[in-house]
Each structure stands twice: as structure tokens, then as C-alpha cells.
Short mmCIF file of C-alpha atoms and ligand atoms in Angstrom, two decimals:
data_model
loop_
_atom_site.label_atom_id
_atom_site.label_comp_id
_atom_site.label_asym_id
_atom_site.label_seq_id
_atom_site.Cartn_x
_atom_site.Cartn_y
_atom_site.Cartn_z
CA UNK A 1 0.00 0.00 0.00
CA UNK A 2 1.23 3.55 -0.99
CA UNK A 3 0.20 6.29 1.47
CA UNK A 4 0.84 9.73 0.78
CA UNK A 5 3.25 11.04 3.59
CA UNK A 6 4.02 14.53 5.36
CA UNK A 7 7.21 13.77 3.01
CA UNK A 8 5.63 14.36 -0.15
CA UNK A 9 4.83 17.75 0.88
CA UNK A 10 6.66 20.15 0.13
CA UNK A 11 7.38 23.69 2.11
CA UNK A 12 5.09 25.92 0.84
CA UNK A 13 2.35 22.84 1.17
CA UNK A 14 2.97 23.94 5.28
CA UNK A 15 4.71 27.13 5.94
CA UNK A 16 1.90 29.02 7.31
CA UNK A 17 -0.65 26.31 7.12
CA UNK A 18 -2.82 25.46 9.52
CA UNK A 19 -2.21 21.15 10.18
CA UNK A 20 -4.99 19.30 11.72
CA UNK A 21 -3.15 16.19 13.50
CA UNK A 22 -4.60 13.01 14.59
CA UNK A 23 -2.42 11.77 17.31
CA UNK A 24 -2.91 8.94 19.37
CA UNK A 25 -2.51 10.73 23.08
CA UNK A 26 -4.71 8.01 24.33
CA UNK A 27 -1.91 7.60 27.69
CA UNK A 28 -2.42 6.39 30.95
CA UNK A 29 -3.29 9.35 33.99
CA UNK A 30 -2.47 9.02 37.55
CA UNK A 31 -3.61 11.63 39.46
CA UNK A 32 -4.36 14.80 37.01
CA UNK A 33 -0.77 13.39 35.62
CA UNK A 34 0.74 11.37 32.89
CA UNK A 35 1.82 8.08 34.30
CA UNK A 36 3.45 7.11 30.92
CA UNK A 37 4.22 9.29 28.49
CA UNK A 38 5.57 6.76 25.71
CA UNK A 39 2.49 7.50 23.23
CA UNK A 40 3.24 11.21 23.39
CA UNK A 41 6.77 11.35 22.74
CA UNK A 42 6.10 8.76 20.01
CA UNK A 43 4.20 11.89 18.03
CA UNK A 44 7.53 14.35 18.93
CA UNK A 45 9.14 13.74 15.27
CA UNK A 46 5.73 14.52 13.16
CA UNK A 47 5.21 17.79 15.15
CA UNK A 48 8.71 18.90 15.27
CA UNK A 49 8.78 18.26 11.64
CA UNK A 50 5.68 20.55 11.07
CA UNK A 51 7.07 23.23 13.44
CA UNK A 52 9.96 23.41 11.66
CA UNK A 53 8.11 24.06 8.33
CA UNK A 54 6.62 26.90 10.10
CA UNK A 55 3.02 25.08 10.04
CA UNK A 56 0.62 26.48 12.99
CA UNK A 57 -0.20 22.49 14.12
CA UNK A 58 -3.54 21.49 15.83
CA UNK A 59 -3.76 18.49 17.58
CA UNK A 60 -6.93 16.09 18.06
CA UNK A 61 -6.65 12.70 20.28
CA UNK A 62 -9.10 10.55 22.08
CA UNK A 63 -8.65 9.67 25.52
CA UNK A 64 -10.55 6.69 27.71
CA UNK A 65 -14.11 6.11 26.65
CA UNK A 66 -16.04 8.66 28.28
CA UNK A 67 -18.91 7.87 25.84
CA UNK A 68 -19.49 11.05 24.63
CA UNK A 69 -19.92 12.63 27.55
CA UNK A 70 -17.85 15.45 29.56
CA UNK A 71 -15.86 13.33 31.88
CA UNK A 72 -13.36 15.40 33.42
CA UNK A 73 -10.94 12.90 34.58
CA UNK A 74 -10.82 12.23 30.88
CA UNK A 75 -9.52 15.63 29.88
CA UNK A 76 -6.41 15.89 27.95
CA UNK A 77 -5.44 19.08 29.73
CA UNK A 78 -2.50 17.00 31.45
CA UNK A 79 -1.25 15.60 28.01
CA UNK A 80 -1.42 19.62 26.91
CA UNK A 81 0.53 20.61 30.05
CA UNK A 82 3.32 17.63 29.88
CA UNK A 83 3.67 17.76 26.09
CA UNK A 84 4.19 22.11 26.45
CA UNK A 85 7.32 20.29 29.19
CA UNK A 86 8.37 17.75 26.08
CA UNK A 87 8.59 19.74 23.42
CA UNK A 88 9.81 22.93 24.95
CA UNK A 89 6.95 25.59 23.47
CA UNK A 90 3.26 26.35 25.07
CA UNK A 91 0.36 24.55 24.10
CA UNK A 92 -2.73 26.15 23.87
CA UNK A 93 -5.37 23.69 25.40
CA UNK A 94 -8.85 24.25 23.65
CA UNK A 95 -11.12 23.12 26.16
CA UNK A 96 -14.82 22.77 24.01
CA UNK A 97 -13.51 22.09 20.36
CA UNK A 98 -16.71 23.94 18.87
CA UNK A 99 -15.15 27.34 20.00
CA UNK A 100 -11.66 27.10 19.20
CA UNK A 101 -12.43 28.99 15.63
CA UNK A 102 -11.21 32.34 16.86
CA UNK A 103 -8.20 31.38 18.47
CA UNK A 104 -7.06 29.06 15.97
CA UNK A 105 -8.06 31.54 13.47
CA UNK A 106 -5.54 33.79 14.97
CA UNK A 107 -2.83 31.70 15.29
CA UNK A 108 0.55 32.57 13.93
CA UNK A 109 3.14 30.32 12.31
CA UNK A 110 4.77 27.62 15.16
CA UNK A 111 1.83 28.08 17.00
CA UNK A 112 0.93 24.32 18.64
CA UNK A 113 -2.55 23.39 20.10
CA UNK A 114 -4.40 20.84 21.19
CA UNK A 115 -8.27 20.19 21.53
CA UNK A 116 -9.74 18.40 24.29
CA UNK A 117 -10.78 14.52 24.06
CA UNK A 118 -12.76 14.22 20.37
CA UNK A 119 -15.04 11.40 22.43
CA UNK A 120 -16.57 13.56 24.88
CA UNK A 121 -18.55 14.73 21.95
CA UNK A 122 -21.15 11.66 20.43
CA UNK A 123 -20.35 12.97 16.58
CA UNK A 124 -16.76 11.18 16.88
CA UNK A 125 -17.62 7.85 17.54
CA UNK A 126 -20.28 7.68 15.13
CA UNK A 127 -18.53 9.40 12.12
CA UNK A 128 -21.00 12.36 12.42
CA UNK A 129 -20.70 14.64 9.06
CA UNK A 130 -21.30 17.81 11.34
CA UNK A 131 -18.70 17.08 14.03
CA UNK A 132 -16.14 16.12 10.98
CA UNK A 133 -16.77 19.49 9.39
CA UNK A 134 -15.92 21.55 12.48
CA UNK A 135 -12.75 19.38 12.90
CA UNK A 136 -11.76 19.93 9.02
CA UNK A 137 -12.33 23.66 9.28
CA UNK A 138 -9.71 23.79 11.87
CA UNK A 139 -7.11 22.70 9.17
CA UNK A 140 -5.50 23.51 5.94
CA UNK A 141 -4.34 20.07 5.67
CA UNK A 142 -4.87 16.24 8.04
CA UNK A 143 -2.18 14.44 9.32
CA UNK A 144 -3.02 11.52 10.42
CA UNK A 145 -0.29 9.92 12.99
CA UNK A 146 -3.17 7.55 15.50
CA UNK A 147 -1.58 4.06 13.99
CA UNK A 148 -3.60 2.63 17.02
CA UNK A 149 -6.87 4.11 16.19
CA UNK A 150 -6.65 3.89 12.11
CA UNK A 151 -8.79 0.55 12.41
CA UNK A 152 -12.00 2.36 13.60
CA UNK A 153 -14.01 5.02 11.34
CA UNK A 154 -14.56 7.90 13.75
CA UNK A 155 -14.90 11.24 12.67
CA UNK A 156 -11.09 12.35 13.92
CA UNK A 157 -10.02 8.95 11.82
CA UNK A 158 -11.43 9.14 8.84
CA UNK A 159 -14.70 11.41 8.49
CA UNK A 160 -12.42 14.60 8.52
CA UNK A 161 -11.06 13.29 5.23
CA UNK A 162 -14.23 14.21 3.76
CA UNK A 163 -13.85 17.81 4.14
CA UNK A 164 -10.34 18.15 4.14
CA UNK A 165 -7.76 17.63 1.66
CA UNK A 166 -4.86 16.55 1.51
CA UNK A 167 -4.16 13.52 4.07
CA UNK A 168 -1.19 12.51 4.67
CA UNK A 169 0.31 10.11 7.15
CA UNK A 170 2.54 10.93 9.74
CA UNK A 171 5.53 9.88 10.33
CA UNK A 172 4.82 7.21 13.39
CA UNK A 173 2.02 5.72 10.72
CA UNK A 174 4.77 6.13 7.88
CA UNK A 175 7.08 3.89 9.70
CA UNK A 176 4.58 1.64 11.26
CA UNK A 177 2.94 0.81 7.90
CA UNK A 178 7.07 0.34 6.88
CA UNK A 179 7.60 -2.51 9.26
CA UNK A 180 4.50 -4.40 8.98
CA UNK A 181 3.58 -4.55 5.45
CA UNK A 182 7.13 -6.21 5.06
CA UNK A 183 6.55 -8.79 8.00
CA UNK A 184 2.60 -9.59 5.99
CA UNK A 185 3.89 -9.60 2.80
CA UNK A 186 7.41 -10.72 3.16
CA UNK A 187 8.42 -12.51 6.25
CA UNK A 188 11.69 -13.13 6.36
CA UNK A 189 12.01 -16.72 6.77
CA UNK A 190 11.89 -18.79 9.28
CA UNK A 191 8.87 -16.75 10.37
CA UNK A 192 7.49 -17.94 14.38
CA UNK A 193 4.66 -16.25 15.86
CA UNK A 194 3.99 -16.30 19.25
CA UNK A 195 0.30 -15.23 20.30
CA UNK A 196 -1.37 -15.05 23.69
CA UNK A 197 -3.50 -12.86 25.98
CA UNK A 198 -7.33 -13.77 27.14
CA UNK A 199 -9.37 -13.47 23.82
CA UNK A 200 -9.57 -16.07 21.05
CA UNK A 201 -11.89 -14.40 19.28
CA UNK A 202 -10.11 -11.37 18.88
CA UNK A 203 -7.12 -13.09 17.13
CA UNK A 204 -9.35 -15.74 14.96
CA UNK A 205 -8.38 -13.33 11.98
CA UNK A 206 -4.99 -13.23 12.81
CA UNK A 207 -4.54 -16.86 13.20
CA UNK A 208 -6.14 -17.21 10.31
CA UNK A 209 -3.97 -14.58 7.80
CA UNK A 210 -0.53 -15.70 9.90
CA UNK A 211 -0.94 -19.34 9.84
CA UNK A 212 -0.30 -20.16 6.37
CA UNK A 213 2.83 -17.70 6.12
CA UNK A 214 4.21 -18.58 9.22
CA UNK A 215 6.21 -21.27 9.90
CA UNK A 216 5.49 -21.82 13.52
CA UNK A 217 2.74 -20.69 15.84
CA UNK A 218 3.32 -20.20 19.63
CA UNK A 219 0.52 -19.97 21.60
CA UNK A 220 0.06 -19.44 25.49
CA UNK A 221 -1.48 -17.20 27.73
CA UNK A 222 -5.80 -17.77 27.85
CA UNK A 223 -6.43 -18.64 24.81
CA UNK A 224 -3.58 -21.50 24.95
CA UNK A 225 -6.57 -23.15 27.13
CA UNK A 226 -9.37 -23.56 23.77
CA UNK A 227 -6.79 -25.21 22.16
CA UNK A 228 -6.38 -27.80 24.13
CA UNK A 229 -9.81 -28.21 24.94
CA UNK A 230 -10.45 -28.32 21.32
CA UNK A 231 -7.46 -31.28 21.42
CA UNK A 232 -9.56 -33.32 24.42
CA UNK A 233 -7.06 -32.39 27.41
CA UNK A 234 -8.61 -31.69 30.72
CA UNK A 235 -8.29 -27.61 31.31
CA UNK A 236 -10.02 -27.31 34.97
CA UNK A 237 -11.55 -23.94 35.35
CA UNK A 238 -9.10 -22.21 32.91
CA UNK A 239 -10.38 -19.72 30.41
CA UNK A 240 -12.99 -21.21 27.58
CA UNK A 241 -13.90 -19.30 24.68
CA UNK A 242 -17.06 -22.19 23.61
CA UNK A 243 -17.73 -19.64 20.73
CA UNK A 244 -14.14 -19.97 18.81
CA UNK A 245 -14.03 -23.83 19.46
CA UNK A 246 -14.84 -24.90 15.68
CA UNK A 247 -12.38 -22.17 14.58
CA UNK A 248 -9.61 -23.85 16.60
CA UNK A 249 -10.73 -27.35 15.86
CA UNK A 250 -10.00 -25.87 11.76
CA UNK A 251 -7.04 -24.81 12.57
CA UNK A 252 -5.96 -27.46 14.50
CA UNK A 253 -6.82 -29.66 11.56
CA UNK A 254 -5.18 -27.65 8.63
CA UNK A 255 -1.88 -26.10 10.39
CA UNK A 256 -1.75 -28.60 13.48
CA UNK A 257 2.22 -29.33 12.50
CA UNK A 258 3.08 -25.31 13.08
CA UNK A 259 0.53 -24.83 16.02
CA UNK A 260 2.74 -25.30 19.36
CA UNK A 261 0.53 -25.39 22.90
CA UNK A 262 2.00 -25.32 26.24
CA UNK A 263 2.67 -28.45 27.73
CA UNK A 264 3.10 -27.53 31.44
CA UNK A 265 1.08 -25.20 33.80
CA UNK A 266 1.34 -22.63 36.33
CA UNK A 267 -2.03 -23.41 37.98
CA UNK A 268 -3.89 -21.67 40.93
CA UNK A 269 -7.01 -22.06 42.14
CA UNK A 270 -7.70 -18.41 42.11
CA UNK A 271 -6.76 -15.49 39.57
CA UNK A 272 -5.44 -13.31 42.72
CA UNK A 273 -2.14 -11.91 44.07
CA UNK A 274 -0.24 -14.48 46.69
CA UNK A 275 -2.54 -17.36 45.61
CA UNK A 276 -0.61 -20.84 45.98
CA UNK A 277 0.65 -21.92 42.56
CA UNK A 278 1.30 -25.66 41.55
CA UNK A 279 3.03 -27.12 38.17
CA UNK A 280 0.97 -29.47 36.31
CA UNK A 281 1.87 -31.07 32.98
CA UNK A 282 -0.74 -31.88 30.42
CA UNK A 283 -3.88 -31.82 32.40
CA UNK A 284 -5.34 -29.49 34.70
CA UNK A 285 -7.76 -30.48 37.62
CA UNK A 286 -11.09 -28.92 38.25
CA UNK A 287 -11.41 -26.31 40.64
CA UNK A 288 -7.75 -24.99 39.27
CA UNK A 289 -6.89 -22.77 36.40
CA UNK A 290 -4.36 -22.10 34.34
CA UNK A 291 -2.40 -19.05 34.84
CA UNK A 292 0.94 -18.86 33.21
CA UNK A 293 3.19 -21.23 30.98
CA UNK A 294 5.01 -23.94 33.01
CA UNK A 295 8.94 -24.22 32.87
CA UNK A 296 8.72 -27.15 30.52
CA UNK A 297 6.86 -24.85 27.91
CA UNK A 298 8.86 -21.47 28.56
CA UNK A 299 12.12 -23.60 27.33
CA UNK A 300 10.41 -25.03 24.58
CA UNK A 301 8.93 -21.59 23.88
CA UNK A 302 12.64 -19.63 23.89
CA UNK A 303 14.58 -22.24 22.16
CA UNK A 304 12.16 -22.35 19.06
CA UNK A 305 12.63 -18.24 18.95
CA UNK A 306 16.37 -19.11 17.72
CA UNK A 307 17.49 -18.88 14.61
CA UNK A 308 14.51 -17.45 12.59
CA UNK A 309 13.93 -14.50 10.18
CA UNK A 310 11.17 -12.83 11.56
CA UNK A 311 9.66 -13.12 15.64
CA UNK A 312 6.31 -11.45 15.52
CA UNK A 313 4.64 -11.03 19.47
CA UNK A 314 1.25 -10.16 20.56
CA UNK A 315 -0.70 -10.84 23.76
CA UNK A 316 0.96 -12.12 27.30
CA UNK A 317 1.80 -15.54 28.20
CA UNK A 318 -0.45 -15.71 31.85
CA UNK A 319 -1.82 -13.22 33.59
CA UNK A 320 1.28 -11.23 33.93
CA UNK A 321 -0.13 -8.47 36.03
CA UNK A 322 0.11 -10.92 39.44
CA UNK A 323 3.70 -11.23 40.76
CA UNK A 324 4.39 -15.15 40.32
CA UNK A 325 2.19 -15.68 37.29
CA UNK A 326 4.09 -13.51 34.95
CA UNK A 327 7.44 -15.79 34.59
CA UNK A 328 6.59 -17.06 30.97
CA UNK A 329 5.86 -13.38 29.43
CA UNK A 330 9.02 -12.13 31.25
CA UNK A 331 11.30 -14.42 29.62
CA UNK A 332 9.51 -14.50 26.51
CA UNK A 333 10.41 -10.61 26.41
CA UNK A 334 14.00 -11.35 27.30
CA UNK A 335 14.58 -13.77 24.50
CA UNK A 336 12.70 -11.41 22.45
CA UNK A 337 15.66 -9.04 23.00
CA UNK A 338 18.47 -11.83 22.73
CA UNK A 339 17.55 -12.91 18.97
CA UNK A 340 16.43 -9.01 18.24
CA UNK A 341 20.60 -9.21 19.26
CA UNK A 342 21.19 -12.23 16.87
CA UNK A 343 19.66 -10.31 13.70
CA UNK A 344 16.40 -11.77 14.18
CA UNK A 345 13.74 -8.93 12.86
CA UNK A 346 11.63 -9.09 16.11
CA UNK A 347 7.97 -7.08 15.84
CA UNK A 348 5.66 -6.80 18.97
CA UNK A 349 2.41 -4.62 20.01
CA UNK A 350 -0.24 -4.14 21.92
CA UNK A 351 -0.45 -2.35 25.16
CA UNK A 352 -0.01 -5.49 27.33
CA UNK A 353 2.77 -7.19 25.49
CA UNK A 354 4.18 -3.30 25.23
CA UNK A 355 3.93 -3.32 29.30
CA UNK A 356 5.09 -6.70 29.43
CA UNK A 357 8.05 -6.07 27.38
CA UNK A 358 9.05 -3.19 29.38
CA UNK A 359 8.34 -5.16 32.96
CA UNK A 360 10.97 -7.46 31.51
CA UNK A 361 13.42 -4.49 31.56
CA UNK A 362 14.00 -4.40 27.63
CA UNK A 363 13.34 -1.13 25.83
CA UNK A 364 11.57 -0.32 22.91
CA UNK A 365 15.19 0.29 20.99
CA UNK A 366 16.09 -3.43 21.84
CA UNK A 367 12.94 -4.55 19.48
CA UNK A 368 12.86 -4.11 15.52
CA UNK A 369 9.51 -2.26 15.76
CA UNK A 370 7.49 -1.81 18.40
CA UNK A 371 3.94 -1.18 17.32
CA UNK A 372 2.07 1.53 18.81
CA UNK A 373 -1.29 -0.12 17.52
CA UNK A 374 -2.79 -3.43 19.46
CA UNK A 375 -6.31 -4.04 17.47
CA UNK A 376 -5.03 -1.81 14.55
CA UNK A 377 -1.89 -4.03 13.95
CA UNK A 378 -3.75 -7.48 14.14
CA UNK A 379 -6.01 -6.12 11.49
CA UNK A 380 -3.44 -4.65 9.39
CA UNK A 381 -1.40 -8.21 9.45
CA UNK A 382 -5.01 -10.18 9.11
CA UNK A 383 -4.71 -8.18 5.55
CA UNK A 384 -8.07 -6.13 6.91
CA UNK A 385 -8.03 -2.70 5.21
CA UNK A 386 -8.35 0.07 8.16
CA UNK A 387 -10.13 3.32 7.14
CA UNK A 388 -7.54 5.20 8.81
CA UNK A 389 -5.22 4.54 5.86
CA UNK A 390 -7.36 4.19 3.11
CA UNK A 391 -7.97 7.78 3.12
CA UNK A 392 -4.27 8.43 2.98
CA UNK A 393 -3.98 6.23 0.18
CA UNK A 394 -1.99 7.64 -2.79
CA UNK A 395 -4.77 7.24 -6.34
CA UNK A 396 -3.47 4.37 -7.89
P1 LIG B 1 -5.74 -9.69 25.36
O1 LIG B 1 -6.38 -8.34 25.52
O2 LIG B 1 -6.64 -10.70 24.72
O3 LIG B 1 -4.36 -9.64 24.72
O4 LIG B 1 -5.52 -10.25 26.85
C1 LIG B 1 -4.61 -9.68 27.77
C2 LIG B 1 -4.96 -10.21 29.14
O5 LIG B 1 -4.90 -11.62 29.11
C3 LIG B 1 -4.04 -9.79 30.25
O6 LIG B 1 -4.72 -8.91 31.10
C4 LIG B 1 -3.70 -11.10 30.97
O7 LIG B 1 -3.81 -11.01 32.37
C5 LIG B 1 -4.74 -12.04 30.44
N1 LIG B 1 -4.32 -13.44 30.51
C6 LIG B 1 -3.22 -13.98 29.99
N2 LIG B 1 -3.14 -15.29 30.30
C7 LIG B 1 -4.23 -15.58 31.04
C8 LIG B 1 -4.71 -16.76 31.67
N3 LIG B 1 -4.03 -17.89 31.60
N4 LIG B 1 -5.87 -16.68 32.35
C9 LIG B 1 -6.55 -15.51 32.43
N5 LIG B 1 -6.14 -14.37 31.86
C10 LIG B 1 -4.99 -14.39 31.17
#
């Protein structure tokens, strides 16, 4: 897929120009602060790019789901105030996007703002025309740099691009569209894939793009446990997605030789912090559940990442958030880092693999290409098209 990027443009396309830019600010708060900051100094090289250029830039983000409602521990006036620390200018914070006209109207060249939280206002989530046009007349031009959000059609997204012309991407989307076309279309080879986290159904497309190019498929975490239910082994009370059975039993069927389930368990009887935890192999007992990859598996696991092309990693091993249960995503992270070392091309993403990763002490400059999308990058490998990008499309 072409895209047409801020790097086609050239400097009388922004001197001056007023730049609509969807960013994805969507960060974590702690007390009226920013408890991690990653997303927002992931969206540093687009705007210092445009302030360079001498483009007056106008940022638009979503934050939370406050349902589009005012919900004022869902303001972005934090991410205004830290990002005015980052970059080393003020940000203006609009506060009720429909009046920011005048002020952005008066803005002069450098001039950096950002509106409050598109979803507190219903027209973004449902692609309203109206809400779209009052974002569009805010810009010359759209930048869109949300990777994460490009799979969902929300006025900020994609509507804008109705009223607005050009769009361009960014340069986070630039690169992220870079690294992961080449690992869907051309894997370097051995390709292993190592999937996990609580929801089968969420990665049935996945599986199903990724199976036939890969040439292994790890899987642990929750939805390890449908598998083998789906194979006849006794899972106790571990998580069961009934739905996605007759999707795994196909799979199971077809690519059964690159499909690789755990074959020990961490087990507890509850999901809770200082639970006991027991090591089972094969089957697990009623009344217990499985929480994490057993030792058995987490070698097996680490010692098939060697030696391959391409290491793509989504979704945790157990439930890594609960001190004890999080061995198998820690050293999945670490090895992650190790073949990254070796000349492996190593791609991860998704907030909780991102965490994960990051738990495990290993930065996002130790990985090839750390995603900043989690549902946006599935789709994009699944070969979905995400209306985020079409509209930046270049006209074939
Ligand atoms: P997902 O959003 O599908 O990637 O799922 C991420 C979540 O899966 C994390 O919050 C983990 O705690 C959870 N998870 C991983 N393994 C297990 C497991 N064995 N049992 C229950 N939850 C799990």
C-alpha cells in the first residue's frame, strides 16, 4: 500500500498552514498526571517536523471512553501541560472544540494546540458529518499519525477526510505501515509467531492470515486453554472461549504441525495476588486454572525463537499483572531481545505485550519495531483494510 506522507509535501504545502493532527494521546493518567508518556513522545518527530516548516499544528486525540460525555478525569489538559514540558513551546489547550475557531483563526506560524478529548462529543464515535466538518475547518491540511486508532471510522479517523484535503500520514504511521507490510507480505524466513493474551476471538483473523505464512505458531497465555480443549485435554476452570471452538478445531486440523501449545502449567485455584501456585503437565484439575506457561513450555517456547527471520509477538503468556504468574511473558520478552541481538527482525504490540516487554526491563530500541497499535496491527497483518489509511492512500 502507498500512502501519501508529510514527506511528499513540500514547504510551501505547510509554511503558514494550519495542520490538523490526529495523534494517538490516548496515555495512561495518575492523578491529574501522565503516568506514561511513551504515546506522546512517540508523536515528537511529526510535530517537530511541522514546526519546523513553520506550520501552525492542531492536535486532536481521544482519551478513555467517556462515551461522549464530559468526563473530566478524561480531559487531555494533562497531556497539553506535559507535552508544552516535552517539546519545549506552550500549548494552547482548547477546552470545548466547537469554539476554538477564533483562536485558531488567529494563530501565527509555530503556534501548537491541542483540543480536548474528540469522544466527549457523540459525533466522533459515530462518524458524524457535522462534528467532521468543524474538525476539518480547523485545518488547511490532516495528518493523520493515531496508527492505534486507524482501524475504527470515527470522525477524527477518517470522516475529517471528507472535508479536508490533503491527508497525509505521519511519520509514526509512515514507519509503522514500513515494518509491517514487510513482515505480511514478506516474512523473512523462518517466520514464528507467538500469540497469547485472554481473547480467542479477537485473534481468529490473525490466526487465520498468519498461519499459512508462518512457519510456527506459539501460543500461550488464555487462549492457549481452547486449544487444548479443542485437542480433548482436561483444562479445569481455565479460560474457555465455547464460541471460537470450531475455529480452533479448523485450525488445528489444517496447520496442526506449526501450532505449538504449552505443555506444562502454572495453575492456581484463584486469579489473585499471593494465591498458591502448583506445576501441572498436560492436564489441569477442576477447581484450578491455568495461569501462566510452566517451565517445561517457557524452554520449549525460547529455544524455538532461535534462529529465525522474523519473531512477531502479541498478547501475554499468563496473567502477567500478578507477581508469580508472569514468569513465561518475562522471559519471553527477554529472549525477544536476545535474537532481536542475533539479527532476528523481532515485531511486537499491543499495550499489554508493550507493558510486558518493558516489565521485563528491555526497551523499545532493543525490538525491531514496536507497534504503537494493538487491534489496529492485528487487522493490518489479518490483511483487513483500516479506514484510517485508506484515506491516505496515494490514487493508484
Ligand atoms: P488480550 O487483551 O486478549 O491480549 O488479553 C490480555 C490479558 O490476558 C491480560 O490482562 C492477561 O492477564 C490475560 N491473561 C493472559 N493469560 C491468562 C490466563 N491464563 N488466564 C486468564 N487471563 C490471562
Amino acid at each position: 500500500m502507498r500512502l501519501r506522507t508529510l514527506r511528499n509535501l513540500n514547504a510551501a504545502d505547510l509554511e503558514g498552514k494550519r495542520v490538523l493532527v490526529r495523534v494517538d494521546y490516548n496515555v495512561p493518567l495518575e492523578d491529574g498526571q501522565v503516568k506514561d508518556d511513551t504515546r506522546i513522545r512517540a508523536s515528537l518527530p511529526t510535530l517537530q517536523f511541522l514546526l519546523d516548516k513553520g506550520a501552525i499544528v492542531v492536535l486532536a486525540s481521544h482519551l478513555g471512553r467517556p462515551k461522549g460525555k464530559v468526563v473530566p478525569e478524561l480531559s487531555l489538559k494533562p497531556v497539553a501541560d506535559h507535552l508544552s514540558m516535552l517539546i519545549g513551546r506552550p500549548v494552547t489547550f482548547i477546552p470545548d472544540i466547537p469554539s476554538g475557531a477564533e483562536q485558531i483563526q488567529q494563530a501565527k506560524p509555530r503556534d501548537l494546540f491541542l483540543l480536548e478529548n474528540t469522544r466527549f462529543y457523540p459525533g466522533e464515535r459515530s462518524n458524524d458529518p457535522e462534528f467532521a466538518k468543524l474538525l476539518a475547518s480547523y485545518g488547511d491540511l490532516f495528518v493523520n499519525d493515531a496508527f492505534g486508532t486507524a482501524h475504527r471510522a470515527h470522525a477524527s479517523t477518517y470522516g475529517v477526510a471528507s472535508y479536508l484535503q490533503p491527508c497525509v500520514a505521519g511519520l509514526l504511521v509512515e514507519r509503522e505501515v514500513r515494518y509491517l507490510t514487510e513482515i505480511r507480505d514478506h516474512p523473512k524466513k523462518p517466520y514464528t509467531v507467538i500469540l497469547g493474551g485472554a481473547k480467542v476471538s479477537d485473534k481468529i483473523g490473525v490466526l487465520e492470515a498468519l498461519l499459512p505464512k508462518a512457519d510456527r505458531c506459539l501460543i500461550g497465555g488464555g487462549m492457549a486453554y481452547t486449544f487444548l480443549k479443542a485437542q480433548g485435554k482436561a483444562i479445569g476452570d481455565s479460560l474457555l472461549d465455547e464460541e471460537s471452538i470450531s475455529h480452533v478445531e479448523r485450525f488445528l486440523q489444517t496447520f496442526g504441525d506449526r501450532i505449538v501449545l504449552p505443555e506444562d502449567h502454572v495453575i492456581a485455584k484463584e486469579v489473585r495476588p499471593q494465591e498458591p501456585l502448583e506445576i501441572v503437565e498436560e492436564e489441569i484439575p477442576e477447581g484450578y486454572r491455568g495461569v501462566d506457561i510452566g517451565p517445561k513450555t517457557i524452554a520449549k517456547f525460547v529455544s524455538l525463537m532461535e534462529g529465525n527471520g522474523t519473531v512477531f509477538w502479541n498478547g501475554p503468556m499468563g496473567v502477567f499483572e500478578i507477581p508469580g504468574m508472569d514468569q513465561g511473558t518475562l522471559e519471553i520478552a527477554r529472549k525477544l531481545r536476545q535474537v532481536t541481538q542475533s539479527g532476528t527482525i523481532t515485531v511486537t504490540g499491543g499495550g499489554d505485550t508493550v507493558r510486558a516487554l518493558h516489565a521485563a526491563g528491555v526497551s523499545d530500541e532493543e525490538i525491531t519495531h514496536v507497534s504503537t497499535g494493538g487491534g489496529a496491527t492485528l487487522e493490518f497483518l489479518a490483511g483487513k483494510s483500516l479506514p484510517g489509511l485508506e484515506i491516505l492512500k496515494e490514487e493508484e
